[in-house]
Amino acid sequence: MSGKVALVTGGAGGIGTEISRKLMQEGYRVVVTCAPVFECPNLDAWKQERQAEGMDIPVYEADVSDFASCAAAVGRIEKEVGPVDILVNCAGITRDATLKRMTEQQWNEVIDTNLNSVFNMTKPVFMGMLERGYGRIVNISSINGRKGQFGQANYSAAKAGMHGFTMAVAQEGVSKGITVNTISPGYIGTDMVKKIPEEVLKKIVAQIPAGRLGRPDEIARVVAFLVHEDSGFITGANIDINGGQFIH
Ligand code: CAA
Ligand code: NAP
């Protein structure tokens, strides 16, 4: 896979780090984007940890909720690293609250960061993929976009919307060598899940037949499979990875 450039948004987060590591191991040239630097307090430590693992991963600032910021970042990456062959839309946030308590700001932040982000980042990358006749796009959705979740009207709506985008753009891309797929992870042990109150999380884990939270590497290996050159016949799919918590 040497030479192919893989861009991972939220690539310094819990799942994003593991995706970046896995794609690096598979021989891709990995680039990650993170939120503007003032919101990435741990970025220097993250870079040092990767360097200690022998991985030099360029990090570009891009606010995924902002189209101009994404377009500018893609422009810089394509100029400095090379055309993007693989895009993993992994950045995301939660602002959990019951609908009764949810503010307009909590709604908008989640829709902007988890759903509009997919348009903001994919559109500038997709144009080049169309020209070159090759691309692999993976959108990281969620079990809660599949089944809904108490306290997550904003997040469930955004994550369900991601797969609508996947299915539409998969149809536009397939004759041009571009695949677009969704992965819907269940509860994975990252900072995002650690924010759930302990008592609530205990009840959630009790609903997972596998009896545990998932691990980021269990998501990363499926990303690596989907973005492989030989996976060109898989498109528009939504792959559940949830320890049996939601089977349909
Ligand atoms: N179903 C039905 N009723 C529920 C419920 C559920 N799942 N959860 C709570 N309730 C009930 C409670 O029993 C309580 O009832 P009473 O008023 O009769 O006592 C009422 O709803 C209020 O519950 P809370 O005290 O929990 O309400 P709160 O306002 O303090 O908190 C909440 C609400 C913030 C949504 C909290 O329940 C919570 O954090 N839930 C977890 C939501 C969740 O799963 N988030 C996932 C984050 S990680 C992620 O998103 C990654 C991913 O993709 C998987
Ligand atoms: P995480 O560790 O909190 O990582 C989220 C990443 O998104 C962070 O790197 C964060 O960057 C980035 N981000 C947030 N807002 C951004 C913005 N406006 N612009 C650019 N980057 C932004 O959480 P995670 O668990 O790895 O989640 C990764 C993805 O998987 C998310 O889309 C999440 O919804 C999804 N997912 C997670 C789970 C789970 O259980 N953990 C389950 C299903 C789906 P900063 O750190 O710089 O803010």
mmCIF file of C-alpha atoms and ligand atoms in Angstrom:
data_model
loop_
_atom_site.group_PDB
_atom_site.id
_atom_site.type_symbol
_atom_site.label_atom_id
_atom_site.label_comp_id
_atom_site.label_asym_id
_atom_site.label_seq_id
_atom_site.Cartn_x
_atom_site.Cartn_y
_atom_site.Cartn_z
ATOM 1 C CA MET A 1 0.000 0.000 0.000
ATOM 2 C CA SER A 2 3.072 2.229 0.010
ATOM 3 C CA GLY A 3 2.481 5.621 -1.486
ATOM 4 C CA LYS A 4 -1.242 5.759 -0.744
ATOM 5 C CA VAL A 5 -2.196 8.674 1.495
ATOM 6 C CA ALA A 6 -4.737 8.028 4.269
ATOM 7 C CA LEU A 7 -6.333 10.974 6.057
ATOM 8 C CA VAL A 8 -7.942 10.285 9.436
ATOM 9 C CA THR A 9 -10.038 13.038 11.045
ATOM 10 C CA GLY A 10 -9.998 12.932 14.837
ATOM 11 C CA GLY A 11 -6.870 10.863 14.287
ATOM 12 C CA ALA A 12 -5.440 11.738 17.687
ATOM 13 C CA GLY A 13 -8.547 10.511 19.560
ATOM 14 C CA GLY A 14 -9.071 7.092 21.137
ATOM 15 C CA ILE A 15 -10.332 5.233 18.067
ATOM 16 C CA GLY A 16 -8.548 7.549 15.587
ATOM 17 C CA THR A 17 -5.129 6.820 17.098
ATOM 18 C CA GLU A 18 -5.622 3.092 16.662
ATOM 19 C CA ILE A 19 -6.854 3.545 13.066
ATOM 20 C CA SER A 20 -3.806 5.701 12.313
ATOM 21 C CA ARG A 21 -1.468 3.142 13.882
ATOM 22 C CA LYS A 22 -3.031 0.250 11.976
ATOM 23 C CA LEU A 23 -2.959 2.026 8.606
ATOM 24 C CA MET A 24 0.637 3.052 9.226
ATOM 25 C CA GLN A 25 1.510 -0.608 9.950
ATOM 26 C CA GLU A 26 -0.190 -1.582 6.684
ATOM 27 C CA GLY A 27 2.130 0.758 4.779
ATOM 28 C CA TYR A 28 -0.055 3.810 4.122
ATOM 29 C CA ARG A 29 1.223 7.369 4.471
ATOM 30 C CA VAL A 30 -1.035 8.491 7.306
ATOM 31 C CA VAL A 31 -1.995 12.094 7.984
ATOM 32 C CA VAL A 32 -4.303 13.090 10.819
ATOM 33 C CA THR A 33 -6.370 16.163 11.459
ATOM 34 C CA CYS A 34 -7.239 17.479 14.871
ATOM 35 C CA ALA A 35 -9.381 20.337 16.121
ATOM 36 C CA PRO A 36 -7.653 23.750 16.104
ATOM 37 C CA VAL A 37 -4.551 23.619 18.297
ATOM 38 C CA PHE A 38 -5.949 25.576 21.226
ATOM 39 C CA GLU A 39 -8.496 22.746 21.629
ATOM 40 C CA CYS A 40 -5.816 19.988 21.394
ATOM 41 C CA PRO A 41 -3.948 20.366 24.688
ATOM 42 C CA ASN A 42 -2.447 16.871 24.496
ATOM 43 C CA LEU A 43 -1.227 17.066 20.924
ATOM 44 C CA ASP A 44 2.493 17.441 21.676
ATOM 45 C CA ALA A 45 2.392 14.433 24.002
ATOM 46 C CA TRP A 46 0.495 12.469 21.320
ATOM 47 C CA LYS A 47 3.128 13.305 18.679
ATOM 48 C CA GLN A 48 5.949 12.271 21.034
ATOM 49 C CA GLU A 49 4.237 8.957 21.822
ATOM 50 C CA ARG A 50 3.854 8.179 18.106
ATOM 51 C CA GLN A 51 7.491 9.123 17.444
ATOM 52 C CA ALA A 52 8.548 6.791 20.252
ATOM 53 C CA GLU A 53 6.662 4.044 18.385
ATOM 54 C CA GLY A 54 8.629 4.931 15.240
ATOM 55 C CA MET A 55 5.711 6.667 13.549
ATOM 56 C CA ASP A 56 6.083 10.152 12.166
ATOM 57 C CA ILE A 57 2.496 11.218 11.494
ATOM 58 C CA PRO A 58 1.871 14.743 10.226
ATOM 59 C CA VAL A 59 -0.950 16.519 12.063
ATOM 60 C CA TYR A 60 -3.000 19.252 10.401
ATOM 61 C CA GLU A 61 -5.483 21.543 12.086
ATOM 62 C CA ALA A 62 -9.019 21.310 10.736
ATOM 63 C CA ASP A 63 -12.247 22.148 12.490
ATOM 64 C CA VAL A 64 -14.482 19.488 10.954
ATOM 65 C CA SER A 65 -17.578 21.543 11.741
ATOM 66 C CA ASP A 66 -16.359 24.277 9.388
ATOM 67 C CA PHE A 67 -16.286 23.785 5.606
ATOM 68 C CA ALA A 68 -13.650 26.436 4.890
ATOM 69 C CA SER A 69 -11.325 24.999 7.539
ATOM 70 C CA CYS A 70 -11.637 21.482 6.038
ATOM 71 C CA ALA A 71 -11.147 22.667 2.456
ATOM 72 C CA ALA A 72 -8.047 24.631 3.471
ATOM 73 C CA ALA A 73 -6.604 21.642 5.370
ATOM 74 C CA VAL A 74 -7.199 19.283 2.424
ATOM 75 C CA GLY A 75 -5.511 21.820 0.118
ATOM 76 C CA ARG A 76 -2.439 21.939 2.380
ATOM 77 C CA ILE A 77 -2.282 18.161 2.797
ATOM 78 C CA GLU A 78 -2.555 17.499 -0.946
ATOM 79 C CA LYS A 79 0.205 20.028 -1.627
ATOM 80 C CA GLU A 80 2.577 18.953 1.144
ATOM 81 C CA VAL A 81 1.918 15.190 1.420
ATOM 82 C CA GLY A 82 0.071 14.157 -1.735
ATOM 83 C CA PRO A 83 -3.414 13.427 -3.071
ATOM 84 C CA VAL A 84 -5.683 11.785 -0.496
ATOM 85 C CA ASP A 85 -6.609 8.219 -1.531
ATOM 86 C CA ILE A 86 -8.291 7.216 1.724
ATOM 87 C CA LEU A 87 -10.475 9.274 4.032
ATOM 88 C CA VAL A 88 -11.662 8.095 7.432
ATOM 89 C CA ASN A 89 -14.236 10.461 8.957
ATOM 90 C CA CYS A 90 -13.691 9.699 12.649
ATOM 91 C CA ALA A 91 -13.925 13.057 14.480
ATOM 92 C CA GLY A 92 -16.951 13.324 16.715
ATOM 93 C CA ILE A 93 -18.378 14.583 20.006
ATOM 94 C CA THR A 94 -21.234 13.928 22.410
ATOM 95 C CA ARG A 95 -23.432 16.461 24.208
ATOM 96 C CA ASP A 96 -25.807 14.066 25.953
ATOM 97 C CA ALA A 97 -29.086 15.295 27.431
ATOM 98 C CA THR A 98 -32.696 14.196 27.319
ATOM 99 C CA LEU A 99 -34.690 16.120 24.726
ATOM 100 C CA LYS A 100 -36.513 17.831 27.593
ATOM 101 C CA ARG A 101 -33.206 19.408 28.675
ATOM 102 C CA MET A 102 -31.299 19.591 25.376
ATOM 103 C CA THR A 103 -30.376 23.114 24.287
ATOM 104 C CA GLU A 104 -30.261 24.358 20.715
ATOM 105 C CA GLN A 105 -26.495 24.711 21.142
ATOM 106 C CA GLN A 106 -26.098 21.049 22.162
ATOM 107 C CA TRP A 107 -28.168 20.011 19.167
ATOM 108 C CA ASN A 108 -26.223 22.195 16.703
ATOM 109 C CA GLU A 109 -22.756 21.327 18.010
ATOM 110 C CA VAL A 110 -23.384 17.620 17.567
ATOM 111 C CA ILE A 111 -24.996 17.943 14.132
ATOM 112 C CA ASP A 112 -22.156 20.224 12.957
ATOM 113 C CA THR A 113 -19.328 18.087 14.313
ATOM 114 C CA ASN A 114 -20.711 14.607 13.609
ATOM 115 C CA LEU A 115 -22.799 15.068 10.440
ATOM 116 C CA ASN A 116 -22.023 18.325 8.614
ATOM 117 C CA SER A 117 -18.373 17.380 9.156
ATOM 118 C CA VAL A 118 -18.796 14.430 6.819
ATOM 119 C CA PHE A 119 -19.849 16.738 3.984
ATOM 120 C CA ASN A 120 -17.194 19.318 4.937
ATOM 121 C CA MET A 121 -14.307 16.872 4.737
ATOM 122 C CA THR A 122 -15.531 14.466 2.059
ATOM 123 C CA LYS A 123 -16.465 17.060 -0.561
ATOM 124 C CA PRO A 124 -12.953 18.525 -1.050
ATOM 125 C CA VAL A 125 -11.352 15.058 -0.957
ATOM 126 C CA PHE A 126 -13.947 13.478 -3.262
ATOM 127 C CA MET A 127 -13.226 15.929 -6.099
ATOM 128 C CA GLY A 128 -9.652 14.678 -6.393
ATOM 129 C CA MET A 129 -10.715 11.045 -6.018
ATOM 130 C CA LEU A 130 -13.112 11.480 -8.957
ATOM 131 C CA GLU A 131 -10.338 12.946 -11.107
ATOM 132 C CA ARG A 132 -7.937 10.122 -10.258
ATOM 133 C CA GLY A 133 -10.566 7.350 -10.450
ATOM 134 C CA TYR A 134 -9.744 5.866 -7.053
ATOM 135 C CA GLY A 135 -10.806 6.352 -3.449
ATOM 136 C CA ARG A 136 -11.800 4.693 -0.193
ATOM 137 C CA ILE A 137 -14.015 6.514 2.318
ATOM 138 C CA VAL A 138 -15.045 5.152 5.713
ATOM 139 C CA ASN A 139 -17.481 6.975 7.991
ATOM 140 C CA ILE A 140 -17.373 6.119 11.690
ATOM 141 C CA SER A 141 -20.997 6.154 12.826
ATOM 142 C CA SER A 142 -22.369 4.414 15.952
ATOM 143 C CA ILE A 143 -24.648 1.720 17.294
ATOM 144 C CA ASN A 144 -26.749 4.623 18.554
ATOM 145 C CA GLY A 145 -27.361 5.799 14.988
ATOM 146 C CA ARG A 146 -28.797 2.321 14.334
ATOM 147 C CA LYS A 147 -31.033 1.914 17.373
ATOM 148 C CA GLY A 148 -31.334 5.386 18.977
ATOM 149 C CA GLN A 149 -30.225 6.040 22.561
ATOM 150 C CA PHE A 150 -31.949 7.622 25.538
ATOM 151 C CA GLY A 151 -30.333 11.054 26.031
ATOM 152 C CA GLN A 152 -28.820 11.219 22.542
ATOM 153 C CA ALA A 153 -31.423 12.653 20.140
ATOM 154 C CA ASN A 154 -28.697 14.869 18.640
ATOM 155 C CA TYR A 155 -26.020 12.157 18.372
ATOM 156 C CA SER A 156 -28.394 9.413 17.175
ATOM 157 C CA ALA A 157 -29.764 11.726 14.458
ATOM 158 C CA ALA A 158 -26.271 12.734 13.294
ATOM 159 C CA LYS A 159 -24.937 9.179 13.266
ATOM 160 C CA ALA A 160 -28.007 7.846 11.403
ATOM 161 C CA GLY A 161 -27.567 10.686 8.894
ATOM 162 C CA MET A 162 -23.976 9.667 8.260
ATOM 163 C CA HIS A 163 -25.104 6.380 6.803
ATOM 164 C CA GLY A 164 -27.637 8.106 4.529
ATOM 165 C CA PHE A 165 -24.681 10.082 3.181
ATOM 166 C CA THR A 166 -22.676 6.876 2.771
ATOM 167 C CA MET A 167 -25.433 5.176 0.761
ATOM 168 C CA ALA A 168 -25.923 8.162 -1.569
ATOM 169 C CA VAL A 169 -22.249 8.888 -2.223
ATOM 170 C CA ALA A 170 -21.496 5.169 -2.625
ATOM 171 C CA GLN A 171 -23.803 5.225 -5.649
ATOM 172 C CA GLU A 172 -22.062 8.303 -7.064
ATOM 173 C CA GLY A 173 -18.576 6.916 -6.541
ATOM 174 C CA VAL A 174 -18.753 3.254 -7.450
ATOM 175 C CA SER A 175 -18.301 3.610 -11.217
ATOM 176 C CA LYS A 176 -15.294 5.885 -10.556
ATOM 177 C CA GLY A 177 -13.386 3.432 -8.373
ATOM 178 C CA ILE A 178 -14.474 5.044 -5.109
ATOM 179 C CA THR A 179 -16.062 3.062 -2.283
ATOM 180 C CA VAL A 180 -17.908 4.593 0.677
ATOM 181 C CA ASN A 181 -18.802 2.555 3.743
ATOM 182 C CA THR A 182 -19.983 3.068 7.312
ATOM 183 C CA ILE A 183 -18.748 1.356 10.448
ATOM 184 C CA SER A 184 -21.093 1.457 13.448
ATOM 185 C CA PRO A 185 -19.119 0.702 16.621
ATOM 186 C CA GLY A 186 -20.815 -0.207 19.863
ATOM 187 C CA TYR A 187 -19.441 1.101 23.180
ATOM 188 C CA ILE A 188 -15.636 1.308 22.932
ATOM 189 C CA GLY A 189 -13.421 2.115 25.931
ATOM 190 C CA THR A 190 -12.232 5.633 25.050
ATOM 191 C CA ASP A 191 -12.504 9.055 26.726
ATOM 192 C CA MET A 192 -15.908 9.513 25.065
ATOM 193 C CA VAL A 193 -17.358 6.556 26.944
ATOM 194 C CA LYS A 194 -15.474 7.389 30.158
ATOM 195 C CA LYS A 195 -17.579 10.579 30.337
ATOM 196 C CA ILE A 196 -20.750 8.520 30.935
ATOM 197 C CA PRO A 197 -21.703 8.494 34.644
ATOM 198 C CA GLU A 198 -20.383 5.287 36.224
ATOM 199 C CA GLU A 199 -23.776 3.925 37.280
ATOM 200 C CA VAL A 200 -25.247 4.534 33.820
ATOM 201 C CA LEU A 201 -22.235 2.906 32.135
ATOM 202 C CA LYS A 202 -22.551 -0.187 34.334
ATOM 203 C CA LYS A 203 -26.119 -0.650 33.096
ATOM 204 C CA ILE A 204 -25.000 -0.223 29.490
ATOM 205 C CA VAL A 205 -22.196 -2.800 29.804
ATOM 206 C CA ALA A 206 -24.727 -5.231 31.279
ATOM 207 C CA GLN A 207 -26.602 -4.977 27.953
ATOM 208 C CA ILE A 208 -23.560 -6.065 25.912
ATOM 209 C CA PRO A 209 -23.678 -9.845 25.374
ATOM 210 C CA ALA A 210 -19.875 -9.944 24.944
ATOM 211 C CA GLY A 211 -19.730 -8.732 28.563
ATOM 212 C CA ARG A 212 -17.264 -5.906 27.975
ATOM 213 C CA LEU A 213 -16.562 -2.664 26.134
ATOM 214 C CA GLY A 214 -14.979 -2.905 22.696
ATOM 215 C CA ARG A 215 -11.371 -1.931 22.001
ATOM 216 C CA PRO A 216 -10.252 0.675 19.432
ATOM 217 C CA ASP A 217 -8.105 -1.924 17.620
ATOM 218 C CA GLU A 218 -11.282 -3.943 16.978
ATOM 219 C CA ILE A 219 -12.539 -0.995 14.903
ATOM 220 C CA ALA A 220 -9.182 -0.247 13.266
ATOM 221 C CA ARG A 221 -8.809 -3.723 11.746
ATOM 222 C CA VAL A 222 -12.163 -3.372 9.952
ATOM 223 C CA VAL A 223 -11.168 0.069 8.645
ATOM 224 C CA ALA A 224 -7.978 -1.488 7.257
ATOM 225 C CA PHE A 225 -10.025 -4.195 5.559
ATOM 226 C CA LEU A 226 -12.456 -1.732 3.950
ATOM 227 C CA VAL A 227 -9.794 0.643 2.643
ATOM 228 C CA HIS A 228 -7.741 -2.138 1.040
ATOM 229 C CA GLU A 229 -7.355 -2.002 -2.736
ATOM 230 C CA ASP A 230 -8.955 -5.458 -2.963
ATOM 231 C CA SER A 231 -12.158 -4.310 -1.202
ATOM 232 C CA GLY A 232 -13.476 -2.463 -4.267
ATOM 233 C CA PHE A 233 -16.741 -4.460 -4.434
ATOM 234 C CA ILE A 234 -17.801 -3.466 -0.891
ATOM 235 C CA THR A 235 -19.634 -0.154 -0.960
ATOM 236 C CA GLY A 236 -22.653 1.429 0.742
ATOM 237 C CA ALA A 237 -22.359 -1.109 3.580
ATOM 238 C CA ASN A 238 -22.882 -0.451 7.284
ATOM 239 C CA ILE A 239 -20.795 -2.781 9.430
ATOM 240 C CA ASP A 240 -21.831 -3.284 13.063
ATOM 241 C CA ILE A 241 -19.062 -3.963 15.609
ATOM 242 C CA ASN A 242 -20.860 -4.030 18.936
ATOM 243 C CA GLY A 243 -20.318 -7.267 20.886
ATOM 244 C CA GLY A 244 -23.857 -8.399 20.075
ATOM 245 C CA GLN A 245 -25.563 -5.398 21.713
ATOM 246 C CA PHE A 246 -27.653 -4.679 18.609
ATOM 247 C CA ILE A 247 -28.351 -7.395 16.063
ATOM 248 C CA HIS A 248 -31.040 -7.010 13.433
HETATM 249 N N1 CAA B 1 -34.309 4.211 29.255
HETATM 250 C C1 CAA B 1 -35.399 4.632 29.922
HETATM 251 N N2 CAA B 1 -35.336 5.485 30.960
HETATM 252 C C2 CAA B 1 -34.133 5.913 31.340
HETATM 253 C C3 CAA B 1 -32.949 5.514 30.692
HETATM 254 C C4 CAA B 1 -33.079 4.618 29.611
HETATM 255 N N3 CAA B 1 -32.001 4.190 28.916
HETATM 256 N N4 CAA B 1 -31.913 6.131 31.267
HETATM 257 C C5 CAA B 1 -32.409 6.898 32.256
HETATM 258 N N5 CAA B 1 -33.746 6.746 32.312
HETATM 259 C C6 CAA B 1 -34.687 7.392 33.239
HETATM 260 C C7 CAA B 1 -34.132 7.351 34.649
HETATM 261 O O1 CAA B 1 -34.484 6.124 35.259
HETATM 262 C C8 CAA B 1 -34.813 8.553 35.260
HETATM 263 O O2 CAA B 1 -36.134 8.219 35.568
HETATM 264 P P1 CAA B 1 -36.921 8.945 36.779
HETATM 265 O O3 CAA B 1 -36.931 10.407 36.442
HETATM 266 O O4 CAA B 1 -38.245 8.301 36.754
HETATM 267 O O5 CAA B 1 -36.099 8.639 37.997
HETATM 268 C C9 CAA B 1 -34.858 9.565 34.126
HETATM 269 O O6 CAA B 1 -34.766 8.781 32.918
HETATM 270 C C10 CAA B 1 -33.718 10.546 34.178
HETATM 271 O O7 CAA B 1 -32.500 9.799 34.102
HETATM 272 P P2 CAA B 1 -31.113 10.407 34.477
HETATM 273 O O8 CAA B 1 -31.026 10.674 35.944
HETATM 274 O O9 CAA B 1 -30.017 9.581 33.877
HETATM 275 O O10 CAA B 1 -31.198 11.792 33.737
HETATM 276 P P3 CAA B 1 -30.113 12.853 33.624
HETATM 277 O O11 CAA B 1 -30.747 14.044 32.996
HETATM 278 O O12 CAA B 1 -29.336 13.026 34.865
HETATM 279 O O13 CAA B 1 -29.101 12.173 32.578
HETATM 280 C C11 CAA B 1 -28.336 11.378 30.498
HETATM 281 C C12 CAA B 1 -29.533 11.875 31.296
HETATM 282 C C13 CAA B 1 -27.270 12.490 30.410
HETATM 283 C C14 CAA B 1 -28.801 11.059 29.116
HETATM 284 C C15 CAA B 1 -27.693 10.165 31.211
HETATM 285 O O14 CAA B 1 -28.704 9.194 31.385
HETATM 286 C C16 CAA B 1 -26.594 9.549 30.389
HETATM 287 O O15 CAA B 1 -25.464 10.016 30.370
HETATM 288 N N6 CAA B 1 -26.898 8.467 29.668
HETATM 289 C C17 CAA B 1 -25.940 7.800 28.777
HETATM 290 C C18 CAA B 1 -26.237 8.138 27.341
HETATM 291 C C19 CAA B 1 -25.296 7.383 26.457
HETATM 292 O O16 CAA B 1 -25.415 6.175 26.273
HETATM 293 N N7 CAA B 1 -24.323 8.082 25.896
HETATM 294 C C20 CAA B 1 -23.321 7.437 25.091
HETATM 295 C C21 CAA B 1 -22.072 8.293 25.113
HETATM 296 S S1 CAA B 1 -20.697 7.452 24.345
HETATM 297 C C22 CAA B 1 -21.129 7.409 22.758
HETATM 298 O O17 CAA B 1 -22.029 8.046 22.305
HETATM 299 C C23 CAA B 1 -20.315 6.533 21.873
HETATM 300 C C24 CAA B 1 -21.168 5.674 21.078
HETATM 301 O O18 CAA B 1 -21.407 5.956 19.901
HETATM 302 C C25 CAA B 1 -21.662 4.410 21.651
HETATM 303 P P1 NAP B 2 -12.423 10.721 21.270
HETATM 304 O O1 NAP B 2 -11.269 10.017 21.856
HETATM 305 O O2 NAP B 2 -13.103 11.791 22.049
HETATM 306 O O3 NAP B 2 -11.997 11.275 19.855
HETATM 307 C C1 NAP B 2 -12.761 12.186 19.145
HETATM 308 C C2 NAP B 2 -11.865 12.959 18.232
HETATM 309 O O4 NAP B 2 -12.636 13.909 17.477
HETATM 310 C C3 NAP B 2 -10.804 13.758 18.984
HETATM 311 O O5 NAP B 2 -9.544 13.518 18.368
HETATM 312 C C4 NAP B 2 -11.224 15.191 18.778
HETATM 313 O O6 NAP B 2 -10.151 16.077 18.652
HETATM 314 C C5 NAP B 2 -11.932 15.123 17.431
HETATM 315 N N1 NAP B 2 -12.804 16.296 17.273
HETATM 316 C C6 NAP B 2 -13.847 16.661 18.052
HETATM 317 N N2 NAP B 2 -14.372 17.812 17.599
HETATM 318 C C7 NAP B 2 -13.653 18.175 16.516
HETATM 319 C C8 NAP B 2 -13.699 19.265 15.621
HETATM 320 N N3 NAP B 2 -14.624 20.241 15.703
HETATM 321 N N4 NAP B 2 -12.796 19.311 14.618
HETATM 322 C C9 NAP B 2 -11.862 18.358 14.499
HETATM 323 N N5 NAP B 2 -11.739 17.297 15.306
HETATM 324 C C10 NAP B 2 -12.643 17.212 16.312
HETATM 325 O O7 NAP B 2 -13.587 9.682 20.931
HETATM 326 P P2 NAP B 2 -13.544 8.274 20.196
HETATM 327 O O8 NAP B 2 -14.237 7.332 21.060
HETATM 328 O O9 NAP B 2 -12.194 7.966 19.688
HETATM 329 O O10 NAP B 2 -14.530 8.591 18.959
HETATM 330 C C11 NAP B 2 -14.101 8.597 17.623
HETATM 331 C C12 NAP B 2 -15.329 8.469 16.723
HETATM 332 O O11 NAP B 2 -15.959 7.211 16.968
HETATM 333 C C13 NAP B 2 -16.404 9.538 16.979
HETATM 334 O O12 NAP B 2 -16.974 9.919 15.758
HETATM 335 C C14 NAP B 2 -17.416 8.801 17.818
HETATM 336 O O13 NAP B 2 -18.697 9.362 17.693
HETATM 337 C C15 NAP B 2 -17.325 7.436 17.227
HETATM 338 N N6 NAP B 2 -17.795 6.348 18.091
HETATM 339 C C16 NAP B 2 -17.251 6.178 19.325
HETATM 340 C C17 NAP B 2 -17.707 5.136 20.114
HETATM 341 C C18 NAP B 2 -17.174 4.866 21.480
HETATM 342 O O14 NAP B 2 -17.820 4.090 22.188
HETATM 343 N N7 NAP B 2 -16.058 5.429 21.877
HETATM 344 C C19 NAP B 2 -18.722 4.311 19.641
HETATM 345 C C20 NAP B 2 -19.258 4.528 18.390
HETATM 346 C C21 NAP B 2 -18.778 5.555 17.616
HETATM 347 P P3 NAP B 2 -9.594 16.840 19.964
HETATM 348 O O15 NAP B 2 -9.156 15.775 20.882
HETATM 349 O O16 NAP B 2 -8.521 17.637 19.387
HETATM 350 O O17 NAP B 2 -10.752 17.629 20.487
#
